[in-house]
Short mmCIF file of C-alpha atoms and ligand atoms in Angstrom, two decimals:
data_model
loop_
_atom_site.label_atom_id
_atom_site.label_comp_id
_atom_site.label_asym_id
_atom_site.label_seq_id
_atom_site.Cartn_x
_atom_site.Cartn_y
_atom_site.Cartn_z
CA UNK R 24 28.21 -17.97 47.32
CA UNK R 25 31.95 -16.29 46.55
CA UNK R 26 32.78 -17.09 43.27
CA UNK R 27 29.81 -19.27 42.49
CA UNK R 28 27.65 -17.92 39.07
CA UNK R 29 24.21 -17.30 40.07
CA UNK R 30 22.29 -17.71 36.46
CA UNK R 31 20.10 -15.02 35.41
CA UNK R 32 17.67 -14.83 32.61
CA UNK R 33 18.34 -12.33 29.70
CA UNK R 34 16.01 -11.98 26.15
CA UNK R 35 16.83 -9.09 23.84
CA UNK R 36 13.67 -6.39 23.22
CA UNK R 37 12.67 -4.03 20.70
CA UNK R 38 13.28 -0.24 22.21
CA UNK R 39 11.01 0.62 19.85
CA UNK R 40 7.94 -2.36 19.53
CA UNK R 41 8.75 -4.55 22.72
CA UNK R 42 9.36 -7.38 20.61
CA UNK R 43 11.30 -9.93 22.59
CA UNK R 44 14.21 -12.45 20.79
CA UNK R 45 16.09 -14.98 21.32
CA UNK R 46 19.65 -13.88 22.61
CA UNK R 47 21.35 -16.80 20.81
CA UNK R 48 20.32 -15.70 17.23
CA UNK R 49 22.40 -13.34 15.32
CA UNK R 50 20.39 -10.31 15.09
CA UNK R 51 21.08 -6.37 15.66
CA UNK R 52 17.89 -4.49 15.01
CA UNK R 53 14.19 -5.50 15.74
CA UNK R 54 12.72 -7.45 12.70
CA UNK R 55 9.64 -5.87 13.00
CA UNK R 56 10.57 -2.18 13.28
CA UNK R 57 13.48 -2.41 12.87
CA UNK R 58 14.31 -0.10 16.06
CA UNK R 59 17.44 -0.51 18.56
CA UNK R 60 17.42 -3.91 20.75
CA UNK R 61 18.75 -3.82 24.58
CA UNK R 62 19.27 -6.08 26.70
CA UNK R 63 16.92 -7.15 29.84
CA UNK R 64 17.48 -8.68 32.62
CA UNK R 65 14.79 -10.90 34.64
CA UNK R 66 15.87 -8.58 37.69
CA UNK R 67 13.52 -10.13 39.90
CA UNK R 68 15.75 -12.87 39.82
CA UNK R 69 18.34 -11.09 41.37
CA UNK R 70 19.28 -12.27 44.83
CA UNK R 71 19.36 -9.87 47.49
CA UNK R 72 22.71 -10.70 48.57
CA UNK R 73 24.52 -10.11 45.30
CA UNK R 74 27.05 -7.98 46.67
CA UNK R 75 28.54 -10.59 48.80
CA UNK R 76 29.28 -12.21 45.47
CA UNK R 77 30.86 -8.53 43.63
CA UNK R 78 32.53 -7.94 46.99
CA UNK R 79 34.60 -10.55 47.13
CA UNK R 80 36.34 -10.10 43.37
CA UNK R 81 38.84 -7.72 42.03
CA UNK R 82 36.76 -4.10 41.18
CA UNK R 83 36.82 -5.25 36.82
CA UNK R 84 33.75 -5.76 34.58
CA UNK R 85 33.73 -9.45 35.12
CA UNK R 86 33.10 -8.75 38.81
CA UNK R 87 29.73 -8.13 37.95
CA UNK R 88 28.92 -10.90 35.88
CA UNK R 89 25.67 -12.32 37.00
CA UNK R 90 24.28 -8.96 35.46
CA UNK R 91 26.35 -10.02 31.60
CA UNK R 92 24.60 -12.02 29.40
CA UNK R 93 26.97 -14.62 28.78
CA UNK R 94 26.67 -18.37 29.73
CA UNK R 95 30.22 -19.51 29.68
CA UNK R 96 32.10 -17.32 31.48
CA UNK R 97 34.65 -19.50 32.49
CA UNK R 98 35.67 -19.26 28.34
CA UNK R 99 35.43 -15.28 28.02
CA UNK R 100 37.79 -13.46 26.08
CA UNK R 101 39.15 -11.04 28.87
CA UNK R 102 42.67 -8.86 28.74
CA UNK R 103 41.76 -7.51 32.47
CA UNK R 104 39.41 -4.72 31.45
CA UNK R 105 37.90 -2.59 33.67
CA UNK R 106 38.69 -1.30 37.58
CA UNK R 107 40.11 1.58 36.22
CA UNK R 108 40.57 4.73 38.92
CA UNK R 109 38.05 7.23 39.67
CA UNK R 110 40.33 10.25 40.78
CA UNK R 111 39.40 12.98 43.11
CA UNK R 112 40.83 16.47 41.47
CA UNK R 113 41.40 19.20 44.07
CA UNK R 114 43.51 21.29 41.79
CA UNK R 115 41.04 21.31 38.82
CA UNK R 116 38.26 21.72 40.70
CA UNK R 117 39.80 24.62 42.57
CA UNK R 118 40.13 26.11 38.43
CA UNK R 119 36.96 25.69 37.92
CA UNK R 120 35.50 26.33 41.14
CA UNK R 121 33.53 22.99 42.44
CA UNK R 122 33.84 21.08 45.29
CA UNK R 123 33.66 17.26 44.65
CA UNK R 124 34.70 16.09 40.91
CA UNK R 125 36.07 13.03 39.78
CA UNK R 126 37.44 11.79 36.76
CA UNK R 127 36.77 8.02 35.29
CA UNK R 128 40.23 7.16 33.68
CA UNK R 129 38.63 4.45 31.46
CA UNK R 130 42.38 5.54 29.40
CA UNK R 131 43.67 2.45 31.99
CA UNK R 132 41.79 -0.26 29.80
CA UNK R 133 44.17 -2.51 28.31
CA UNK R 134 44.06 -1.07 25.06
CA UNK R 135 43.66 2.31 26.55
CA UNK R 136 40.04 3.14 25.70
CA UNK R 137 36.96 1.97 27.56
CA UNK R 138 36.18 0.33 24.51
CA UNK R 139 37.64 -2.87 26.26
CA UNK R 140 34.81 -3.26 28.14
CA UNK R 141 32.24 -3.96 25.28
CA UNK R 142 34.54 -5.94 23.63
CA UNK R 143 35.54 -8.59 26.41
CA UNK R 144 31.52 -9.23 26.44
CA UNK R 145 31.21 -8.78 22.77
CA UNK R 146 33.99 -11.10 21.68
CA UNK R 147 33.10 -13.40 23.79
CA UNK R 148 29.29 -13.69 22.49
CA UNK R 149 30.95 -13.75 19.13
CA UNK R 150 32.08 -17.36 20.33
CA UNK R 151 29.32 -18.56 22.24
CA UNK R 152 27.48 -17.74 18.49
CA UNK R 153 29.99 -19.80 16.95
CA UNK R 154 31.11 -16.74 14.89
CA UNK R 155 34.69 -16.64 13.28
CA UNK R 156 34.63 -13.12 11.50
CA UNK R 157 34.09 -10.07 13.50
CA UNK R 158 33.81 -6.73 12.17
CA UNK R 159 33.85 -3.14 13.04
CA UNK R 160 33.72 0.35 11.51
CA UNK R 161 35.46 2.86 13.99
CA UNK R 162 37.18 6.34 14.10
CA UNK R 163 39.62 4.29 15.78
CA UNK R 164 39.53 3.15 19.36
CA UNK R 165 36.62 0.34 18.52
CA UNK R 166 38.79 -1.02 16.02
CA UNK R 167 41.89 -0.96 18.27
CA UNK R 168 40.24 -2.88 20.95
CA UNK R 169 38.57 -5.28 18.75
CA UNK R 170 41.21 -6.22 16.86
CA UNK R 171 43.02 -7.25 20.24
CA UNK R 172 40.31 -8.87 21.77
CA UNK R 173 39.69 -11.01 18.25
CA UNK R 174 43.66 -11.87 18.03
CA UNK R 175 42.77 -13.19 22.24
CA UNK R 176 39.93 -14.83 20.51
CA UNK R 177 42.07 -16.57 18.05
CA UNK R 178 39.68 -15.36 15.24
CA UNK R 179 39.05 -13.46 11.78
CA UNK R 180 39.01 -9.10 12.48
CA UNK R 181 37.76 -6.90 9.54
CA UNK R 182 37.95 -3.70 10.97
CA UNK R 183 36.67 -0.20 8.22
CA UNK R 184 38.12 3.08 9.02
CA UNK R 185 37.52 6.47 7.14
CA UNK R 186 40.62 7.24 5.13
CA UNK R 187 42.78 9.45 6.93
CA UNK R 188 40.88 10.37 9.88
CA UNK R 189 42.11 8.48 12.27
CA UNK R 190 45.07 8.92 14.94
CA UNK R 191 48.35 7.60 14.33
CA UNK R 192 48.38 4.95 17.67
CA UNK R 193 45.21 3.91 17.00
CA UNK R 194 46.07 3.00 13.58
CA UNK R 195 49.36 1.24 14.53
CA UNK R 196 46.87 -0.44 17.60
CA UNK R 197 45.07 -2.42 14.58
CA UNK R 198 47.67 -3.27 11.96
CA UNK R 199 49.72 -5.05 15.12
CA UNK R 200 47.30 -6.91 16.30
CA UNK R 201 46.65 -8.85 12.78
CA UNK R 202 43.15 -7.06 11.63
CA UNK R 203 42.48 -6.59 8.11
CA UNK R 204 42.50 -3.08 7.95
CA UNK R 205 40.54 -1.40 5.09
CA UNK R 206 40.14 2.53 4.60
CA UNK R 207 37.11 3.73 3.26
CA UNK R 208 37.01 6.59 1.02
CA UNK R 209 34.69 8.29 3.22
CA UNK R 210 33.42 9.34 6.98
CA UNK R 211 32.63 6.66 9.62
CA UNK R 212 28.66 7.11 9.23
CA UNK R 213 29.42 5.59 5.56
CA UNK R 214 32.07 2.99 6.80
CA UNK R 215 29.16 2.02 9.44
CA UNK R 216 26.40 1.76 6.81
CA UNK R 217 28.50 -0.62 4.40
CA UNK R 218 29.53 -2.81 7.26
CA UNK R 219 26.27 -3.30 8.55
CA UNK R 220 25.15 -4.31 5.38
CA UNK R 221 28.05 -6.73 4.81
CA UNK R 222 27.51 -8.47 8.19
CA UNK R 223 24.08 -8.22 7.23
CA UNK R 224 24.78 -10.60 4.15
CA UNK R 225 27.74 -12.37 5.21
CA UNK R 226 28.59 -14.46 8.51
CA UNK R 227 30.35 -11.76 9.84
CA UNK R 228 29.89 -10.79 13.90
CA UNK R 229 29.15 -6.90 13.71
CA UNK R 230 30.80 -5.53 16.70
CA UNK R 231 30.01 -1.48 16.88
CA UNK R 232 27.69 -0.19 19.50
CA UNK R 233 24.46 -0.89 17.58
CA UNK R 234 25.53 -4.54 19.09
CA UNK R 235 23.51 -4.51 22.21
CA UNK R 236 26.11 -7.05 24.02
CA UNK R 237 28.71 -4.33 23.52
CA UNK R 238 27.01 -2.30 26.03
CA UNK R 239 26.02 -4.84 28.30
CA UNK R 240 30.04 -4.74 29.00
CA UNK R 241 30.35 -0.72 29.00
CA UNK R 242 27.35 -0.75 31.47
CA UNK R 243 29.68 -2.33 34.43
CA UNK R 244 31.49 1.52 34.51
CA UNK R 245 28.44 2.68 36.07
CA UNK R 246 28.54 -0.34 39.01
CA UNK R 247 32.12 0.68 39.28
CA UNK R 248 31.57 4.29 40.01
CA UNK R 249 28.89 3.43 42.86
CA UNK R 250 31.36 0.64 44.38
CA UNK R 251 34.53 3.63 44.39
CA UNK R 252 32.41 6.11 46.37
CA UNK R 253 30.82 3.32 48.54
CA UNK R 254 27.20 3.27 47.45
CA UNK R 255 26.89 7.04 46.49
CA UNK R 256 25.71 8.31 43.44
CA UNK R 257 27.03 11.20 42.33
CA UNK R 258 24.84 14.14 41.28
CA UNK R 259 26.12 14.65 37.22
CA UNK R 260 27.97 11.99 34.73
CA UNK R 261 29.57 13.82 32.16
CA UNK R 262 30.59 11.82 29.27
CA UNK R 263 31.37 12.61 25.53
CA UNK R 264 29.25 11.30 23.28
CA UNK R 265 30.06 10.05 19.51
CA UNK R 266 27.68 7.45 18.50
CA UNK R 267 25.71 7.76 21.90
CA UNK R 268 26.28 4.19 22.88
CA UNK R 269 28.58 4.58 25.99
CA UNK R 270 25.88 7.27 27.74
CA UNK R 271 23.29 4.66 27.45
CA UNK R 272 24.85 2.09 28.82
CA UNK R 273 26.00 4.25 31.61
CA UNK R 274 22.17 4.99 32.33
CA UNK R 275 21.72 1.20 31.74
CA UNK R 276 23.54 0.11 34.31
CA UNK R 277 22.58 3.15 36.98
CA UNK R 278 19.17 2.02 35.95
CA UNK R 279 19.61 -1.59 36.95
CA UNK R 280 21.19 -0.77 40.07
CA UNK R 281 18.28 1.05 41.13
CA UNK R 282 16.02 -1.60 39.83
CA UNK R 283 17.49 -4.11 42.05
CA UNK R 284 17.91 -1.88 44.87
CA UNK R 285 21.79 -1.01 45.15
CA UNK R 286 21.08 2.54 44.50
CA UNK R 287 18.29 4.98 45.74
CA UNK R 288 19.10 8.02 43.86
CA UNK R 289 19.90 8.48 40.03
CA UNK R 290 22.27 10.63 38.33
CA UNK R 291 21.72 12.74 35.76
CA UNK R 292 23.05 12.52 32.75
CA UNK R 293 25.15 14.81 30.61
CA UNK R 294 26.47 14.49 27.29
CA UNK R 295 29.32 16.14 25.53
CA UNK R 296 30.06 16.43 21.78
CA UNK R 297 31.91 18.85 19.41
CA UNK R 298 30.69 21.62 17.87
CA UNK R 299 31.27 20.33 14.38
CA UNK R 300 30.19 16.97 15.21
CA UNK R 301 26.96 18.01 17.55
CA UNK R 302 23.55 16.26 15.83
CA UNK R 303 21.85 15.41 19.57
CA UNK R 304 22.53 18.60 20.79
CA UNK R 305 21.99 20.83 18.05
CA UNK R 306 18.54 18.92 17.52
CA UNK R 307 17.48 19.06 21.66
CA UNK R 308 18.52 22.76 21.81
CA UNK R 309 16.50 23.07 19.01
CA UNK R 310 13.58 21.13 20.45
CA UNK R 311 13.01 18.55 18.27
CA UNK R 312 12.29 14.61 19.52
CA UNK R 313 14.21 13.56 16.31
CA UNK R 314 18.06 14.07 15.17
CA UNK R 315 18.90 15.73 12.62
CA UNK R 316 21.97 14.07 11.46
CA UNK R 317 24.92 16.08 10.33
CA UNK R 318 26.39 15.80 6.79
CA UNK R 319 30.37 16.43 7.34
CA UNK R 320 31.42 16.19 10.92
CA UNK R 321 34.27 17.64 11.53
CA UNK R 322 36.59 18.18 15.11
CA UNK R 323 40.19 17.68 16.08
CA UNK R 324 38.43 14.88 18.61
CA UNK R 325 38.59 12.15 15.97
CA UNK R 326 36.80 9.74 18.59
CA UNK R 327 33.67 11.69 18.57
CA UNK R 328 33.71 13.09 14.72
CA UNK R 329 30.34 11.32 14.06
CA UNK R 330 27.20 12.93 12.20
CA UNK R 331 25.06 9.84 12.66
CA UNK R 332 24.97 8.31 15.71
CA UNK R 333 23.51 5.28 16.20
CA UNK R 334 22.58 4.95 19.53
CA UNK R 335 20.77 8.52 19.40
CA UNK R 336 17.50 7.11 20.86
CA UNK R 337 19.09 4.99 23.99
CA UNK R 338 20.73 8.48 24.32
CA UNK R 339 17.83 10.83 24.30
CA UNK R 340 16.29 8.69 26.60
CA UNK R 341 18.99 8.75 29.08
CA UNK R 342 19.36 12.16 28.72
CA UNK R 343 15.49 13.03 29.40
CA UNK R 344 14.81 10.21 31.50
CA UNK R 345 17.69 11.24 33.89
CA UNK R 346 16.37 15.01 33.52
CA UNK R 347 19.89 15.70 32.17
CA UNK R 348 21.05 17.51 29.23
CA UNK R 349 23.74 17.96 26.09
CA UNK R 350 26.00 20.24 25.79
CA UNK R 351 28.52 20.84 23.19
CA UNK R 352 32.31 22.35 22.81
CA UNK R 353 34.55 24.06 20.57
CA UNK R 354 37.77 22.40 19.52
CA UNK R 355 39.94 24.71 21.43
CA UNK R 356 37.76 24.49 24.32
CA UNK R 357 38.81 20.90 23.98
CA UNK R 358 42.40 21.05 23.67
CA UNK R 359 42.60 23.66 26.63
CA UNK R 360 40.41 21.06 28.65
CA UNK R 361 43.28 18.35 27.48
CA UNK R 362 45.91 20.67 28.83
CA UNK R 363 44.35 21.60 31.80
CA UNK R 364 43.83 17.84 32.96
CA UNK R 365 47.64 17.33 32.46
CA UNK R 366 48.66 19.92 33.82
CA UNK R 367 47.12 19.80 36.89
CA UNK R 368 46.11 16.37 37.51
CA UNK R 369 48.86 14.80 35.38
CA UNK R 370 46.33 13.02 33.59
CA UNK R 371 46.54 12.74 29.65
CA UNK R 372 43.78 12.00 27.52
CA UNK R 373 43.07 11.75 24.11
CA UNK R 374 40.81 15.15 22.82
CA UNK R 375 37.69 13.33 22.95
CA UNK R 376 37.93 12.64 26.37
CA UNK R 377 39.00 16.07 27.23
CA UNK R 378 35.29 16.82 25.46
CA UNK R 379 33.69 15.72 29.03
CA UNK R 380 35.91 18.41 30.96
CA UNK R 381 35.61 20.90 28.61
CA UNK R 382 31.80 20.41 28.81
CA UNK R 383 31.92 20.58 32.19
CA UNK R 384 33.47 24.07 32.73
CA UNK R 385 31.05 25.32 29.98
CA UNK R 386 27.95 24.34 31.79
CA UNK R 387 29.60 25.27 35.82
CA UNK R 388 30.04 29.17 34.07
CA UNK R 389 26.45 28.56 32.79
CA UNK R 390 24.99 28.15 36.16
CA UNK R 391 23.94 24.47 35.33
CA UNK R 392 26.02 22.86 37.62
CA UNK R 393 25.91 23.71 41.21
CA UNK R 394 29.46 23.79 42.77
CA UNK R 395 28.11 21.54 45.70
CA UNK R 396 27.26 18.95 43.33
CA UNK R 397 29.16 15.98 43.21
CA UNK R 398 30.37 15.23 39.05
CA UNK R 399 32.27 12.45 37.58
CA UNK R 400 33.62 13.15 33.97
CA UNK R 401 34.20 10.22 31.94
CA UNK R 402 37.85 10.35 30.83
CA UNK R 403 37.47 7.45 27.98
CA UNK R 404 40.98 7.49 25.98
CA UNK R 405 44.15 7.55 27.11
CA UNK R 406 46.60 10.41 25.23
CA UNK R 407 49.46 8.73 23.80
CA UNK R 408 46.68 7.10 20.95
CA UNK R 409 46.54 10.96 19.59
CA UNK R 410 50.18 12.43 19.90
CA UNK R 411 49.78 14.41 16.50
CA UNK R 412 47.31 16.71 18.21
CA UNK R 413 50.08 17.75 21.28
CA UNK R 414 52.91 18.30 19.55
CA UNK R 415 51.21 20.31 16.55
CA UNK R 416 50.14 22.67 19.66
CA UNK R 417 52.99 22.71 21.61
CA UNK R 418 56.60 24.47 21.56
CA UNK R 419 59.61 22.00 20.83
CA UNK R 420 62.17 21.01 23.68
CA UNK R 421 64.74 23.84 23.32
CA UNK R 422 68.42 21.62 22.25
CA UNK R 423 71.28 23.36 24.32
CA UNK R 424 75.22 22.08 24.27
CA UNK R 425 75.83 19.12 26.32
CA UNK R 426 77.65 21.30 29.02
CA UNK R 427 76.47 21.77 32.70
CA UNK R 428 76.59 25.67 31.97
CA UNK R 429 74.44 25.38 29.39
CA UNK R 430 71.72 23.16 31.10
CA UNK R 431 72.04 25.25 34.05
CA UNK R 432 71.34 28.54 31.15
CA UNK R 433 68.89 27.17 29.84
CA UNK R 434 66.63 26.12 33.37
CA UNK R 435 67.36 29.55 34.23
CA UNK R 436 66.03 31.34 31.34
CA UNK R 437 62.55 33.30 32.09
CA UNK R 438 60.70 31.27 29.30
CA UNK R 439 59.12 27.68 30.59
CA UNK R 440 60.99 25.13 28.66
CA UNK R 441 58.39 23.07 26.62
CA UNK R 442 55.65 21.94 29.09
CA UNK R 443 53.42 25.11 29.52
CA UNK R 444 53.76 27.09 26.48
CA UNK R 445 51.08 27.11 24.84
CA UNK R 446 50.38 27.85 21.31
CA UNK R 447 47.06 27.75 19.34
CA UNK R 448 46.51 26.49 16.41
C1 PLP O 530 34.15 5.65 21.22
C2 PLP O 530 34.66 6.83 21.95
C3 PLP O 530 33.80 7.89 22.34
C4 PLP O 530 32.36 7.93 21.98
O1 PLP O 530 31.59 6.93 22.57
P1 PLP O 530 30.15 6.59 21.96
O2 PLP O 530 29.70 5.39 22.68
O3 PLP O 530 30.35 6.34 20.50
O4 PLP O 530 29.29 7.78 22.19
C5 PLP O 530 34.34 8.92 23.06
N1 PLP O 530 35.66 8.95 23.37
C6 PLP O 530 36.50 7.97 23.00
C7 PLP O 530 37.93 8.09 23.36
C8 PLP O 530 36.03 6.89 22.28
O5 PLP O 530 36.88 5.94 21.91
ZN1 ZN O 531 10.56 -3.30 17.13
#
């Protein structure tokens, strides 16, 4: 069976109405309710064996790819995404005082951003529709990723990004990789309402998370984790959340493990955002089974600077289904949570990411994680997209003469020289 594709059957449904579809028509939202559609798998198809098939393939998201919902997968669009390292971290747990944590470096995606995972299934779909204009609004990373997956593709990328608001490599990501970049005078929830209409009206593939494909891909993290610690589950999955779609398809694909036996235990589910970017946690604290959306979002974690969020509903569910919670962080919580994972782990990840660590440390001082517990944070953008954001914070390299004396001087002196002074903002 190595190698061979077992075929299993897929329909998209209604979250909302149970309506079923079709997953070879272009459609985003249920026609009836117009609620979020998922993905489903016949998992009763499944064979029992499947593992004998994942086992022998390189640890990527196509490993798993009886469970993606694509039927030629011998013509994907892939750039090697996935199989990127969990990491035990002694030193940062000793900081913070837990036993077993491990960090998801989903910054090793080929574009750096786990991003790459929704895309390779997304683009890929885009084809198999016969689709030659994709499209994407994104605070950054979704339009970095799509725009290299579409060049792969060999087709038409129309990517919207709110003017100004987005880091510097994830900018230059785009522009290289031949999208037509356009910067909208506004947030991202308005640069996501106007291209939802346009590929509403046009024949334009939309490719943000409200594309349920997209997460089909992202789901394949959650396999990964349980295949790196050999069947276990851990106890917590800490992950930031922006438009809520990567924390559901994390649940998504715990959920399917444990539908088709590969799992006995679930984890729960945690979800990070920034304080001036917080509408699901702000409205749970609060109580409420709706979100109240927030006007102006605003955080240094550009990723995650979203009022709106889409995916709120997969998200909530997740989040209460998994008996989890949502927690949210200040900015300089964030930035000391990016220093502290490079620091000690040498690990460097854009602020968002740092959101999950931050998050974590909030919540182990609260008493709401038990230091026995096993946690992985999801680490989802690699550093070097957000430079700005380090060297705004950080003491230049002190310039000496070029003479040994001088060098020697300067190691000598009592002050650290550049990495470890810190200076807020
Ligand atoms: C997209 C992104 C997020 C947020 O993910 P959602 O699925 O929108 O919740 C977090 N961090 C980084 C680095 C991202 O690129
Ligand atoms: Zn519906």
């Amino acid at each position: 069976m190595d190698g061979e594709l077992m075929k299993m059957s897929f329909h998209l449904e209604c979250i909302g109405c149970g309506s079923r579809y079709d997953p070879d028509q272009v459609i985003y939202t249920c026609r009836r309710c117009g609620d979020l559609l998922s993905v489903e798998f016949d998992l009763s198809d499944v064979p029992g064996n499947i593992e004998d098939a994942w086992r022998g393939r390189p640890l990527s998201v196509w490993r798993y790819r009886e469970l993606l919902p694509v039927s030629t997968f011998e013509r994907r669009v892939s750039l090697g995404e996935g199989g990127t390292s969990l990491n035990r971290c002694i030193r940062l747990s000793d900081k913070i005082g837990l036993k077993n944590l491990y960090v998801k470096n989903e910054g090793e995606n080929p574009t750096g951003s786990f991003k790459d995972r929704g895309m390779t299934v997304g683009v890929t779909k885009a084809l198999e529709l016969g689709m030659v204009r994709v499209a994407c609004a994104s605070t950054g990373n979704t339009s970095a990723s799509l725009a290299a997956y579409a060049a792969r593709a060999g087709i038409e990328c129309i990517v919207l990004i709110p003017s100004g608001k987005i880091a510097f490599g994830k900018l230059t990501q785009a522009i290289i990789h031949g999208a037509k970049v356009i910067q909208v005078k506004g947030n991202f929830d308005e640069a996501l309402r106007i291209v939802r209409r346009i590929c509403h009206t046009h024949r334009i593939y939309l490719l943000n998370s409200v594309n349920p494909f997209r997460l089909e891909g992202q789901k394949t993290a959650a396999f990964e984790i349980r295949d790196q610690l050999c069947g276990k589950v851990p106890d917590k999955i800490v992950i930031p959340v922006g438009n809520a779609g990567n924390i559901s398809a994390y649940w998504k694909g715990f959920m399917e493990l444990h539908k088709i036996g590969l799992i006995d235990d679930l984890p729960q589910m945690i979800g990070i955002q920034a304080e001036g970017a917080a509408p699901i946690a702000n409205s749970l604290k609060k109580g409420l089974d709706f979100i109240e959306f927030v006007e102006n979002p605003e955080t240094v974690a550009t990723a995650i600077r979203i009022g709106s969020p889409v995916n709120w509903k997969k998200a909530v569910r997740a989040i209460k289904e998994s008996r989890g919670t949502v927690e949210k962080v200040s900015d300089k919580e964030i930035l000391e949570a990016q220093r502290l994972l490079a620091q000690l782990e040498g690990i460097f990840v854009e602020p968002a990411s740092a959101a999950s660590i931050a998050g974590l440390i909030r919540l182990v001082n609260e008493g709401l994680i038990d230091k026995d517990e096993t946690v992985v944070c999801i680490l989802t953008g690699h550093g070097l997209k957000d430079p700005d954001i380090v060297v705004r914070q950080f003491a230049r390299p002190i310039e000496v003469e070029a003479t040994e004396e001088a060098v020697i001087d300067a190691i000598m002196r009592k002050e650290k020289i550049a990495v470890g002074v810190h200076y807020s903002m």
